[in-house]
Amino acid sequence: MDLSLIIPTYNEKENIQNLLDLIYSEFKKYKIRGEVIIVDDNSPDKTGEIVESLKNKYPSLQIIHRTGKLGLSSAVLEGFKLAKSDVLGVMDADLSHPVEKINSLYQEIKNGADLAIGSRYIKEGKIKGWGLRRKLMSKFATLLAIPFTSVKDPMTGFFLVKKECIKDKPLNPRGFKILLEIILKGDCKKIKEVPITFTNRIKGKSKAGFSEIFYYLKNLLGYWKYRRKIIDEFFKFGIVGTLGAIINLGVLYALTEFAGLYYILSAVFAFIIAVTSNFFLNKIWTFKEKVKHKTAKKYVQFFSVALFALGVNLAILYSLTEFIGLWYMFSELIAKVMVFLINFAGNKLWTFKRK
Ligand code: GDD
Ligand code: MN
């Protein structure tokens, strides 16, 4: 068996036969030895019976009947247990996911990917038929996952994964977002996203409701320990920056008051000293580099970013105050936020960029 495709169903009588016909003709077209495992939660509309009656037509078709509506993620996990193939797939039953992309995803796995994702949020990915409200909610949910993964569409319900990547992993059966669970807790090294067009169902009703949103938010809290490295770097960069500001003020004061320097000259020295200490702290602590690794070159880079950010600082301070009429302290606050972001991005992506 090449591929085990899991399809959770709840009241999909108008879609299921159509979908199965399409899937099995794709299998045939691309010579994929595939099985389909339907996990039905005792659908009142008798989806389960329709599937039973199709078993003669499709010998590799299987169905798990559960006692009642027990949720999407747990249905998927139930299906995984029965799968005979080393490649597991998941797809919705309502024809929202393009059947013709099964082979594209499968090819990614064959070419070495551990996880192949049907993605709406990469170039050429699309969503058709959703209203603004559902689109915004989906975007927002996706945004909330940014601290945890660089995958662009970790909320999709259409993906293929190698069985070995999730073997013995404690995946949470609650909620709708089983893919995010797999990304975070699984062991998928190579992840590929393939663009898909998601088309809102024409027949039947969506089962996503308040409890799905609730479980998603609740699960997110538990994901903190799976946060990406960049989150820690961001916080550390912020701590170093705060320390730098204190050093800056301290040196400015000391040189002016105790050494009797002209305050503008003190400010220049204070800036240089603060940037220098920021550089070393960020090099060693935030970005975990050896002190001596390309120190001179990186120091120049770090300093250039700081100077550039200072330029932006003054430009924002001046223009918000003069042209927009904001109170100068408020302008400076906005400017400082920008300065922080520029410094972080500049040094993360340039000075301390890792290959
Ligand atoms: N067995 C079982 N039990 N199946 C379920 C249940 C359940 O409790 N709830 C939903 N399903 C099945 C549906 O019958 C359908 O085949 C599939 O799961 C998706 O359900 P929909 O109700 O169509 O979900 P959706 O379109 O709102 O959400 C889809 O898109 C989201 C992307 O924004 C799903 O694919 C989500 O997983 C995905 O996050
Ligand atoms: Mn749907």
mmCIF file of C-alpha atoms and ligand atoms in Angstrom:
data_model
loop_
_atom_site.group_PDB
_atom_site.id
_atom_site.type_symbol
_atom_site.label_atom_id
_atom_site.label_comp_id
_atom_site.label_asym_id
_atom_site.label_seq_id
_atom_site.Cartn_x
_atom_site.Cartn_y
_atom_site.Cartn_z
ATOM 1 C CA MET A 1 0.000 0.000 0.000
ATOM 2 C CA ASP A 2 1.381 3.461 -0.972
ATOM 3 C CA LEU A 3 -1.026 5.783 0.746
ATOM 4 C CA SER A 4 -3.720 5.644 3.436
ATOM 5 C CA LEU A 5 -6.131 8.525 3.117
ATOM 6 C CA ILE A 6 -8.186 9.308 6.217
ATOM 7 C CA ILE A 7 -11.477 11.142 5.759
ATOM 8 C CA PRO A 8 -13.510 12.104 8.809
ATOM 9 C CA THR A 9 -17.213 12.452 8.101
ATOM 10 C CA TYR A 10 -20.199 13.815 9.877
ATOM 11 C CA ASN A 11 -23.351 14.246 7.795
ATOM 12 C CA GLU A 12 -21.732 14.214 4.384
ATOM 13 C CA LYS A 13 -24.251 12.067 2.486
ATOM 14 C CA GLU A 14 -24.422 14.541 -0.416
ATOM 15 C CA ASN A 15 -20.665 14.619 -0.877
ATOM 16 C CA ILE A 16 -19.176 11.279 0.042
ATOM 17 C CA GLN A 17 -19.924 9.186 -3.026
ATOM 18 C CA ASN A 18 -18.835 11.925 -5.376
ATOM 19 C CA LEU A 19 -15.599 12.395 -3.430
ATOM 20 C CA LEU A 20 -14.760 8.687 -3.321
ATOM 21 C CA ASP A 21 -15.294 8.358 -7.075
ATOM 22 C CA LEU A 22 -12.939 11.258 -7.678
ATOM 23 C CA ILE A 23 -10.286 9.943 -5.285
ATOM 24 C CA TYR A 24 -10.260 6.430 -6.679
ATOM 25 C CA SER A 25 -9.995 7.695 -10.234
ATOM 26 C CA GLU A 26 -6.981 9.791 -9.157
ATOM 27 C CA PHE A 27 -5.411 6.714 -7.581
ATOM 28 C CA LYS A 28 -5.917 4.892 -10.846
ATOM 29 C CA LYS A 29 -4.660 7.732 -13.009
ATOM 30 C CA TYR A 30 -1.371 8.039 -11.108
ATOM 31 C CA LYS A 31 -1.032 4.335 -10.258
ATOM 32 C CA ILE A 32 -1.120 5.002 -6.548
ATOM 33 C CA ARG A 33 -1.985 1.968 -4.476
ATOM 34 C CA GLY A 34 -4.204 3.797 -2.065
ATOM 35 C CA GLU A 35 -6.752 2.966 0.598
ATOM 36 C CA VAL A 36 -9.408 5.302 1.958
ATOM 37 C CA ILE A 37 -10.395 5.110 5.584
ATOM 38 C CA ILE A 38 -13.624 6.890 6.445
ATOM 39 C CA VAL A 39 -14.114 7.689 10.099
ATOM 40 C CA ASP A 40 -17.806 8.348 10.584
ATOM 41 C CA ASP A 41 -19.337 9.541 13.820
ATOM 42 C CA ASN A 42 -22.647 7.763 13.414
ATOM 43 C CA SER A 43 -23.910 10.505 11.087
ATOM 44 C CA PRO A 44 -27.699 10.872 11.444
ATOM 45 C CA ASP A 45 -27.930 11.379 7.662
ATOM 46 C CA LYS A 46 -26.636 7.829 7.123
ATOM 47 C CA THR A 47 -23.304 8.733 5.553
ATOM 48 C CA GLY A 48 -21.987 5.528 7.105
ATOM 49 C CA GLU A 49 -24.459 3.334 5.233
ATOM 50 C CA ILE A 50 -23.626 4.940 1.918
ATOM 51 C CA VAL A 51 -19.970 4.184 2.514
ATOM 52 C CA GLU A 52 -20.758 0.592 3.495
ATOM 53 C CA SER A 53 -22.585 0.146 0.197
ATOM 54 C CA LEU A 54 -19.554 1.388 -1.759
ATOM 55 C CA LYS A 55 -17.171 -1.158 -0.272
ATOM 56 C CA ASN A 56 -17.904 -3.632 -3.075
ATOM 57 C CA LYS A 57 -16.984 -1.084 -5.701
ATOM 58 C CA TYR A 58 -13.755 -0.100 -3.911
ATOM 59 C CA PRO A 59 -12.130 -3.059 -2.126
ATOM 60 C CA SER A 60 -9.566 -0.921 -0.304
ATOM 61 C CA LEU A 61 -12.270 1.303 1.158
ATOM 62 C CA GLN A 62 -12.694 0.962 4.907
ATOM 63 C CA ILE A 63 -14.926 2.603 7.426
ATOM 64 C CA ILE A 64 -14.736 3.068 11.156
ATOM 65 C CA HIS A 65 -18.107 3.640 12.794
ATOM 66 C CA ARG A 66 -17.902 5.568 16.008
ATOM 67 C CA THR A 67 -20.708 5.936 18.481
ATOM 68 C CA GLY A 68 -21.384 9.656 18.074
ATOM 69 C CA LYS A 69 -19.886 13.009 17.229
ATOM 70 C CA LEU A 70 -16.523 12.766 18.939
ATOM 71 C CA GLY A 71 -14.641 15.446 17.035
ATOM 72 C CA LEU A 72 -12.485 15.865 13.952
ATOM 73 C CA SER A 73 -8.975 15.430 15.363
ATOM 74 C CA SER A 74 -9.828 12.301 17.317
ATOM 75 C CA ALA A 75 -11.437 10.842 14.178
ATOM 76 C CA VAL A 76 -8.218 11.434 12.254
ATOM 77 C CA LEU A 77 -6.133 9.777 14.957
ATOM 78 C CA GLU A 78 -8.528 6.839 14.989
ATOM 79 C CA GLY A 79 -8.050 6.466 11.238
ATOM 80 C CA PHE A 80 -4.270 6.604 11.538
ATOM 81 C CA LYS A 81 -4.363 3.522 13.765
ATOM 82 C CA LEU A 82 -6.000 1.453 11.073
ATOM 83 C CA ALA A 83 -3.794 2.655 8.216
ATOM 84 C CA LYS A 84 -1.708 0.011 6.468
ATOM 85 C CA SER A 85 0.581 2.342 4.531
ATOM 86 C CA ASP A 86 3.640 4.260 5.735
ATOM 87 C CA VAL A 87 2.196 7.423 4.242
ATOM 88 C CA LEU A 88 -0.849 8.894 5.941
ATOM 89 C CA GLY A 89 -3.122 11.468 4.341
ATOM 90 C CA VAL A 90 -5.966 13.580 5.666
ATOM 91 C CA MET A 91 -8.668 15.326 3.692
ATOM 92 C CA ASP A 92 -12.169 16.734 4.245
ATOM 93 C CA ALA A 93 -15.215 14.978 2.851
ATOM 94 C CA ASP A 94 -17.015 18.051 1.565
ATOM 95 C CA LEU A 95 -15.052 18.471 -1.691
ATOM 96 C CA SER A 96 -13.351 21.586 -0.327
ATOM 97 C CA HIS A 97 -9.937 20.128 -0.978
ATOM 98 C CA PRO A 98 -8.831 19.621 -4.583
ATOM 99 C CA VAL A 99 -8.615 15.903 -5.255
ATOM 100 C CA GLU A 100 -6.233 16.564 -8.136
ATOM 101 C CA LYS A 101 -3.605 17.711 -5.615
ATOM 102 C CA ILE A 102 -3.372 14.349 -3.866
ATOM 103 C CA ASN A 103 -0.771 13.248 -6.354
ATOM 104 C CA SER A 104 1.233 16.493 -6.031
ATOM 105 C CA LEU A 105 1.392 15.987 -2.280
ATOM 106 C CA TYR A 106 2.242 12.334 -2.719
ATOM 107 C CA GLN A 107 5.092 13.196 -5.078
ATOM 108 C CA GLU A 108 6.553 15.557 -2.471
ATOM 109 C CA ILE A 109 6.617 12.685 0.005
ATOM 110 C CA LYS A 110 8.185 10.389 -2.545
ATOM 111 C CA ASN A 111 10.820 13.042 -3.176
ATOM 112 C CA GLY A 112 11.813 13.017 0.455
ATOM 113 C CA ALA A 113 9.415 15.298 2.314
ATOM 114 C CA ASP A 114 8.243 14.055 5.718
ATOM 115 C CA LEU A 115 5.173 16.247 5.596
ATOM 116 C CA ALA A 116 3.430 17.670 2.523
ATOM 117 C CA ILE A 117 0.824 20.352 3.150
ATOM 118 C CA GLY A 118 -1.975 21.581 0.900
ATOM 119 C CA SER A 119 -1.549 25.274 1.544
ATOM 120 C CA ARG A 120 -3.937 28.173 0.967
ATOM 121 C CA TYR A 121 -1.543 30.795 2.206
ATOM 122 C CA ILE A 122 1.401 30.502 -0.143
ATOM 123 C CA LYS A 123 1.760 31.898 -3.651
ATOM 124 C CA GLU A 124 -0.984 30.513 -5.894
ATOM 125 C CA GLY A 125 -2.962 29.204 -2.933
ATOM 126 C CA LYS A 126 -6.557 30.459 -2.743
ATOM 127 C CA ILE A 127 -9.812 30.353 -0.832
ATOM 128 C CA LYS A 128 -13.061 30.432 -2.752
ATOM 129 C CA GLY A 129 -16.523 30.946 -1.345
ATOM 130 C CA TRP A 130 -15.751 32.112 2.146
ATOM 131 C CA GLY A 131 -17.209 35.369 3.415
ATOM 132 C CA LEU A 132 -15.059 38.072 4.965
ATOM 133 C CA ARG A 133 -15.837 36.898 8.499
ATOM 134 C CA ARG A 134 -14.609 33.346 8.002
ATOM 135 C CA LYS A 135 -11.594 34.582 6.050
ATOM 136 C CA LEU A 136 -10.605 36.958 8.830
ATOM 137 C CA MET A 137 -11.057 34.300 11.468
ATOM 138 C CA SER A 138 -8.881 31.900 9.556
ATOM 139 C CA LYS A 139 -6.209 34.564 9.032
ATOM 140 C CA PHE A 140 -6.284 35.478 12.686
ATOM 141 C CA ALA A 141 -5.982 31.867 13.800
ATOM 142 C CA THR A 142 -3.066 31.440 11.413
ATOM 143 C CA LEU A 143 -1.405 34.572 12.786
ATOM 144 C CA LEU A 144 -1.605 33.184 16.304
ATOM 145 C CA ALA A 145 0.452 30.198 15.178
ATOM 146 C CA ILE A 146 3.380 32.293 13.914
ATOM 147 C CA PRO A 147 5.296 32.059 17.219
ATOM 148 C CA PHE A 148 5.301 28.283 16.829
ATOM 149 C CA THR A 149 5.919 27.439 13.212
ATOM 150 C CA SER A 150 7.149 28.882 9.948
ATOM 151 C CA VAL A 151 4.581 26.834 8.004
ATOM 152 C CA LYS A 152 2.321 29.278 6.173
ATOM 153 C CA ASP A 153 -0.893 27.270 6.510
ATOM 154 C CA PRO A 154 -0.708 25.136 9.646
ATOM 155 C CA MET A 155 -4.523 25.142 9.858
ATOM 156 C CA THR A 156 -5.267 23.317 6.653
ATOM 157 C CA GLY A 157 -7.100 20.028 6.835
ATOM 158 C CA PHE A 158 -5.365 18.583 3.758
ATOM 159 C CA PHE A 159 -1.911 17.010 4.121
ATOM 160 C CA LEU A 160 0.208 13.883 3.840
ATOM 161 C CA VAL A 161 2.670 12.757 6.483
ATOM 162 C CA LYS A 162 5.069 9.881 6.917
ATOM 163 C CA LYS A 163 3.872 7.532 9.611
ATOM 164 C CA GLU A 164 7.287 7.292 11.244
ATOM 165 C CA CYS A 165 7.247 11.044 11.998
ATOM 166 C CA ILE A 166 4.273 10.793 14.318
ATOM 167 C CA LYS A 167 4.776 7.328 15.688
ATOM 168 C CA ASP A 168 4.332 7.291 19.480
ATOM 169 C CA LYS A 169 3.880 11.055 19.596
ATOM 170 C CA PRO A 170 1.301 12.278 22.122
ATOM 171 C CA LEU A 171 -1.054 14.069 19.712
ATOM 172 C CA ASN A 172 -3.976 15.884 21.290
ATOM 173 C CA PRO A 173 -7.301 14.503 20.021
ATOM 174 C CA ARG A 174 -9.273 17.637 20.941
ATOM 175 C CA GLY A 175 -10.313 20.224 18.353
ATOM 176 C CA PHE A 176 -9.945 20.726 14.604
ATOM 177 C CA LYS A 177 -6.256 21.571 14.199
ATOM 178 C CA ILE A 178 -4.573 18.216 14.024
ATOM 179 C CA LEU A 179 -1.946 19.423 11.541
ATOM 180 C CA LEU A 180 -0.544 22.000 13.959
ATOM 181 C CA GLU A 181 -0.243 19.239 16.560
ATOM 182 C CA ILE A 182 1.685 17.137 14.076
ATOM 183 C CA ILE A 183 3.987 19.999 13.102
ATOM 184 C CA LEU A 184 4.822 20.776 16.719
ATOM 185 C CA LYS A 185 4.940 17.362 18.336
ATOM 186 C CA GLY A 186 5.870 15.232 15.379
ATOM 187 C CA ASP A 187 9.302 14.628 14.049
ATOM 188 C CA CYS A 188 8.958 16.025 10.514
ATOM 189 C CA LYS A 189 12.261 17.413 9.348
ATOM 190 C CA LYS A 190 11.445 18.199 5.754
ATOM 191 C CA ILE A 191 8.160 20.036 5.314
ATOM 192 C CA LYS A 192 6.811 21.091 1.914
ATOM 193 C CA GLU A 193 3.825 23.276 1.145
ATOM 194 C CA VAL A 194 1.938 22.857 -2.102
ATOM 195 C CA PRO A 195 -0.537 25.562 -3.171
ATOM 196 C CA ILE A 196 -4.195 24.555 -3.229
ATOM 197 C CA THR A 197 -7.481 26.282 -3.880
ATOM 198 C CA PHE A 198 -9.867 25.660 -1.013
ATOM 199 C CA THR A 199 -13.452 25.829 -2.220
ATOM 200 C CA ASN A 200 -16.148 26.254 0.381
ATOM 201 C CA ARG A 201 -18.576 23.348 0.497
ATOM 202 C CA ILE A 202 -21.593 23.552 -1.769
ATOM 203 C CA LYS A 203 -23.547 20.811 -0.017
ATOM 204 C CA GLY A 204 -24.105 20.305 3.695
ATOM 205 C CA LYS A 205 -23.024 22.469 6.606
ATOM 206 C CA SER A 206 -19.687 23.308 8.257
ATOM 207 C CA LYS A 207 -19.209 21.720 11.661
ATOM 208 C CA ALA A 208 -16.755 24.280 12.954
ATOM 209 C CA GLY A 209 -18.206 26.161 15.901
ATOM 210 C CA PHE A 210 -17.377 27.849 19.156
ATOM 211 C CA SER A 211 -15.940 24.793 20.810
ATOM 212 C CA GLU A 212 -13.368 24.470 17.989
ATOM 213 C CA ILE A 213 -12.228 28.053 18.588
ATOM 214 C CA PHE A 214 -12.112 27.394 22.309
ATOM 215 C CA TYR A 215 -9.998 24.254 21.958
ATOM 216 C CA TYR A 216 -7.672 25.986 19.541
ATOM 217 C CA LEU A 217 -6.966 28.843 21.955
ATOM 218 C CA LYS A 218 -6.606 26.431 24.847
ATOM 219 C CA ASN A 219 -4.186 24.264 22.888
ATOM 220 C CA LEU A 220 -2.124 27.320 21.928
ATOM 221 C CA LEU A 221 -1.378 28.020 25.597
ATOM 222 C CA GLY A 222 0.020 24.531 25.916
ATOM 223 C CA TYR A 223 2.228 25.086 22.856
ATOM 224 C CA TRP A 224 4.463 27.634 24.612
ATOM 225 C CA LYS A 225 7.176 25.066 25.115
ATOM 226 C CA TYR A 226 7.236 24.468 21.357
ATOM 227 C CA ARG A 227 7.878 28.135 20.553
ATOM 228 C CA ARG A 228 10.346 28.957 17.815
ATOM 229 C CA LYS A 229 13.871 30.071 18.538
ATOM 230 C CA ILE A 230 13.123 33.502 17.089
ATOM 231 C CA ILE A 231 10.685 34.225 19.928
ATOM 232 C CA ASP A 232 13.412 33.775 22.519
ATOM 233 C CA GLU A 233 15.803 35.828 20.421
ATOM 234 C CA PHE A 234 13.242 38.598 20.204
ATOM 235 C CA PHE A 235 12.781 38.721 23.984
ATOM 236 C CA LYS A 236 16.495 38.578 24.687
ATOM 237 C CA PHE A 237 17.151 41.300 22.130
ATOM 238 C CA GLY A 238 14.581 43.392 23.991
ATOM 239 C CA ILE A 239 16.278 42.849 27.352
ATOM 240 C CA VAL A 240 19.685 43.709 25.900
ATOM 241 C CA GLY A 241 18.176 46.804 24.276
ATOM 242 C CA THR A 242 16.703 47.977 27.570
ATOM 243 C CA LEU A 243 20.020 47.471 29.282
ATOM 244 C CA GLY A 244 21.674 49.413 26.455
ATOM 245 C CA ALA A 245 19.324 52.337 26.981
ATOM 246 C CA ILE A 246 20.230 52.418 30.669
ATOM 247 C CA ILE A 247 23.950 52.302 29.873
ATOM 248 C CA ASN A 248 23.469 55.053 27.312
ATOM 249 C CA LEU A 249 21.792 57.364 29.825
ATOM 250 C CA GLY A 250 24.277 56.494 32.579
ATOM 251 C CA VAL A 251 27.343 57.241 30.456
ATOM 252 C CA LEU A 252 25.792 60.430 29.112
ATOM 253 C CA TYR A 253 25.218 61.623 32.663
ATOM 254 C CA ALA A 254 28.595 60.561 34.015
ATOM 255 C CA LEU A 255 30.667 62.054 31.206
ATOM 256 C CA THR A 256 28.792 65.334 31.308
ATOM 257 C CA GLU A 257 28.530 65.750 35.074
ATOM 258 C CA PHE A 258 31.734 64.165 36.353
ATOM 259 C CA ALA A 259 34.125 64.409 33.396
ATOM 260 C CA GLY A 260 32.885 67.832 32.363
ATOM 261 C CA LEU A 261 32.400 66.954 28.694
ATOM 262 C CA TYR A 262 30.139 68.934 26.394
ATOM 263 C CA TYR A 263 26.827 67.006 26.526
ATOM 264 C CA ILE A 264 26.612 66.403 22.759
ATOM 265 C CA LEU A 265 30.064 64.870 22.815
ATOM 266 C CA SER A 266 29.072 62.770 25.852
ATOM 267 C CA ALA A 267 26.023 61.580 23.902
ATOM 268 C CA VAL A 268 28.213 60.401 21.029
ATOM 269 C CA PHE A 269 30.443 58.445 23.421
ATOM 270 C CA ALA A 270 27.419 57.091 25.270
ATOM 271 C CA PHE A 271 25.965 55.840 21.993
ATOM 272 C CA ILE A 272 29.193 54.117 20.981
ATOM 273 C CA ILE A 273 29.589 52.431 24.361
ATOM 274 C CA ALA A 274 25.955 51.285 24.488
ATOM 275 C CA VAL A 275 26.057 49.902 20.940
ATOM 276 C CA THR A 276 29.290 48.090 21.733
ATOM 277 C CA SER A 277 27.933 46.430 24.847
ATOM 278 C CA ASN A 278 24.700 45.573 22.999
ATOM 279 C CA PHE A 279 26.762 44.000 20.270
ATOM 280 C CA PHE A 280 28.628 41.648 22.558
ATOM 281 C CA LEU A 281 25.622 40.717 24.658
ATOM 282 C CA ASN A 282 23.542 39.949 21.584
ATOM 283 C CA LYS A 283 26.374 38.062 19.939
ATOM 284 C CA ILE A 284 26.982 35.796 22.895
ATOM 285 C CA TRP A 285 23.632 35.595 24.660
ATOM 286 C CA THR A 286 20.862 36.319 22.134
ATOM 287 C CA PHE A 287 22.315 34.705 19.033
ATOM 288 C CA LYS A 288 24.664 32.280 20.780
ATOM 289 C CA GLU A 289 27.808 32.932 18.798
ATOM 290 C CA LYS A 290 31.404 32.596 19.927
ATOM 291 C CA VAL A 291 32.875 35.979 20.931
ATOM 292 C CA LYS A 292 35.705 35.681 18.462
ATOM 293 C CA HIS A 293 33.721 34.522 15.448
ATOM 294 C CA LYS A 294 34.122 37.252 12.753
ATOM 295 C CA THR A 295 33.985 39.872 15.464
ATOM 296 C CA ALA A 296 35.287 42.889 13.543
ATOM 297 C CA LYS A 297 33.110 42.381 10.495
ATOM 298 C CA LYS A 298 30.020 41.774 12.569
ATOM 299 C CA TYR A 299 30.738 44.734 14.784
ATOM 300 C CA VAL A 300 30.765 46.968 11.708
ATOM 301 C CA GLN A 301 27.483 45.444 10.546
ATOM 302 C CA PHE A 302 25.874 45.838 13.950
ATOM 303 C CA PHE A 303 27.031 49.422 14.159
ATOM 304 C CA SER A 304 25.724 50.232 10.679
ATOM 305 C CA VAL A 305 22.295 48.878 11.573
ATOM 306 C CA ALA A 306 22.322 50.955 14.765
ATOM 307 C CA LEU A 307 23.271 54.106 12.839
ATOM 308 C CA PHE A 308 20.617 53.486 10.243
ATOM 309 C CA ALA A 309 18.031 52.941 12.985
ATOM 310 C CA LEU A 310 19.158 56.158 14.654
ATOM 311 C CA GLY A 311 18.581 57.995 11.377
ATOM 312 C CA VAL A 312 15.085 56.539 11.153
ATOM 313 C CA ASN A 313 14.535 57.467 14.804
ATOM 314 C CA LEU A 314 15.285 61.129 14.153
ATOM 315 C CA ALA A 315 13.307 61.186 10.929
ATOM 316 C CA ILE A 316 10.206 59.751 12.609
ATOM 317 C CA LEU A 317 10.599 61.999 15.650
ATOM 318 C CA TYR A 318 10.859 65.055 13.444
ATOM 319 C CA SER A 319 8.145 64.278 10.921
ATOM 320 C CA LEU A 320 5.506 63.027 13.380
ATOM 321 C CA THR A 321 6.058 66.091 15.546
ATOM 322 C CA GLU A 322 6.370 68.724 12.808
ATOM 323 C CA PHE A 323 3.986 67.455 10.141
ATOM 324 C CA ILE A 324 1.402 65.427 12.058
ATOM 325 C CA GLY A 325 1.518 67.587 15.159
ATOM 326 C CA LEU A 326 2.040 64.798 17.700
ATOM 327 C CA TRP A 327 3.526 65.550 21.089
ATOM 328 C CA TYR A 328 7.305 65.005 20.698
ATOM 329 C CA MET A 329 7.409 62.454 23.526
ATOM 330 C CA PHE A 330 4.756 60.419 21.792
ATOM 331 C CA SER A 331 6.564 60.649 18.457
ATOM 332 C CA GLU A 332 9.713 59.429 20.171
ATOM 333 C CA LEU A 333 7.864 56.460 21.649
ATOM 334 C CA ILE A 334 6.670 55.386 18.196
ATOM 335 C CA ALA A 335 10.157 55.994 16.824
ATOM 336 C CA LYS A 336 11.713 53.792 19.498
ATOM 337 C CA VAL A 337 9.407 50.905 18.662
ATOM 338 C CA MET A 338 10.504 51.208 15.030
ATOM 339 C CA VAL A 339 14.142 51.419 16.076
ATOM 340 C CA PHE A 340 13.784 48.209 18.015
ATOM 341 C CA LEU A 341 12.181 46.376 15.101
ATOM 342 C CA ILE A 342 14.765 47.646 12.619
ATOM 343 C CA ASN A 343 17.618 46.641 14.883
ATOM 344 C CA PHE A 344 16.194 43.213 15.503
ATOM 345 C CA ALA A 345 15.364 42.502 11.872
ATOM 346 C CA GLY A 346 18.625 43.959 10.582
ATOM 347 C CA ASN A 347 20.800 41.944 12.918
ATOM 348 C CA LYS A 348 18.783 38.757 12.791
ATOM 349 C CA LEU A 349 18.723 38.721 9.001
ATOM 350 C CA TRP A 350 22.135 40.206 8.315
ATOM 351 C CA THR A 351 24.714 40.455 11.098
ATOM 352 C CA PHE A 352 23.856 37.186 12.808
ATOM 353 C CA LYS A 353 22.293 35.431 9.884
ATOM 354 C CA ARG A 354 22.770 31.692 9.971
ATOM 355 C CA LYS A 355 23.077 29.642 6.844
HETATM 356 N N1 GDD B 1 -15.947 11.991 12.243
HETATM 357 C C1 GDD B 1 -16.096 13.310 12.384
HETATM 358 N N2 GDD B 1 -16.430 13.817 13.601
HETATM 359 N N3 GDD B 1 -15.942 14.111 11.318
HETATM 360 C C2 GDD B 1 -16.100 15.456 11.488
HETATM 361 C C3 GDD B 1 -16.444 16.025 12.723
HETATM 362 C C4 GDD B 1 -16.612 15.156 13.845
HETATM 363 O O1 GDD B 1 -16.918 15.555 14.955
HETATM 364 N N4 GDD B 1 -16.518 17.376 12.556
HETATM 365 C C5 GDD B 1 -16.256 17.612 11.256
HETATM 366 N N5 GDD B 1 -16.017 16.460 10.599
HETATM 367 C C6 GDD B 1 -15.648 16.250 9.202
HETATM 368 C C7 GDD B 1 -16.614 16.843 8.200
HETATM 369 O O2 GDD B 1 -17.627 15.939 7.841
HETATM 370 C C8 GDD B 1 -15.687 17.152 7.051
HETATM 371 O O3 GDD B 1 -15.431 16.024 6.251
HETATM 372 C C9 GDD B 1 -14.395 17.541 7.726
HETATM 373 O O4 GDD B 1 -14.438 16.937 9.000
HETATM 374 C C10 GDD B 1 -14.251 19.062 7.856
HETATM 375 O O5 GDD B 1 -15.364 19.581 8.508
HETATM 376 P P1 GDD B 1 -16.062 20.920 8.024
HETATM 377 O O6 GDD B 1 -17.233 21.153 8.901
HETATM 378 O O7 GDD B 1 -16.283 20.920 6.568
HETATM 379 O O8 GDD B 1 -14.924 21.952 8.441
HETATM 380 P P2 GDD B 1 -14.591 23.354 7.840
HETATM 381 O O9 GDD B 1 -14.729 23.387 6.365
HETATM 382 O O10 GDD B 1 -15.298 24.381 8.624
HETATM 383 O O11 GDD B 1 -13.042 23.429 8.242
HETATM 384 C C11 GDD B 1 -12.080 22.846 7.413
HETATM 385 O O12 GDD B 1 -11.174 23.816 7.033
HETATM 386 C C12 GDD B 1 -10.363 24.329 8.066
HETATM 387 C C13 GDD B 1 -9.412 25.276 7.452
HETATM 388 O O13 GDD B 1 -9.708 26.567 7.745
HETATM 389 C C14 GDD B 1 -11.335 21.702 8.099
HETATM 390 O O14 GDD B 1 -10.490 21.072 7.152
HETATM 391 C C15 GDD B 1 -10.478 22.152 9.230
HETATM 392 O O15 GDD B 1 -9.660 21.072 9.703
HETATM 393 C C16 GDD B 1 -9.584 23.244 8.735
HETATM 394 O O16 GDD B 1 -8.870 23.761 9.814
HETATM 395 MN MN MN B 2 -15.555 22.143 5.050
#
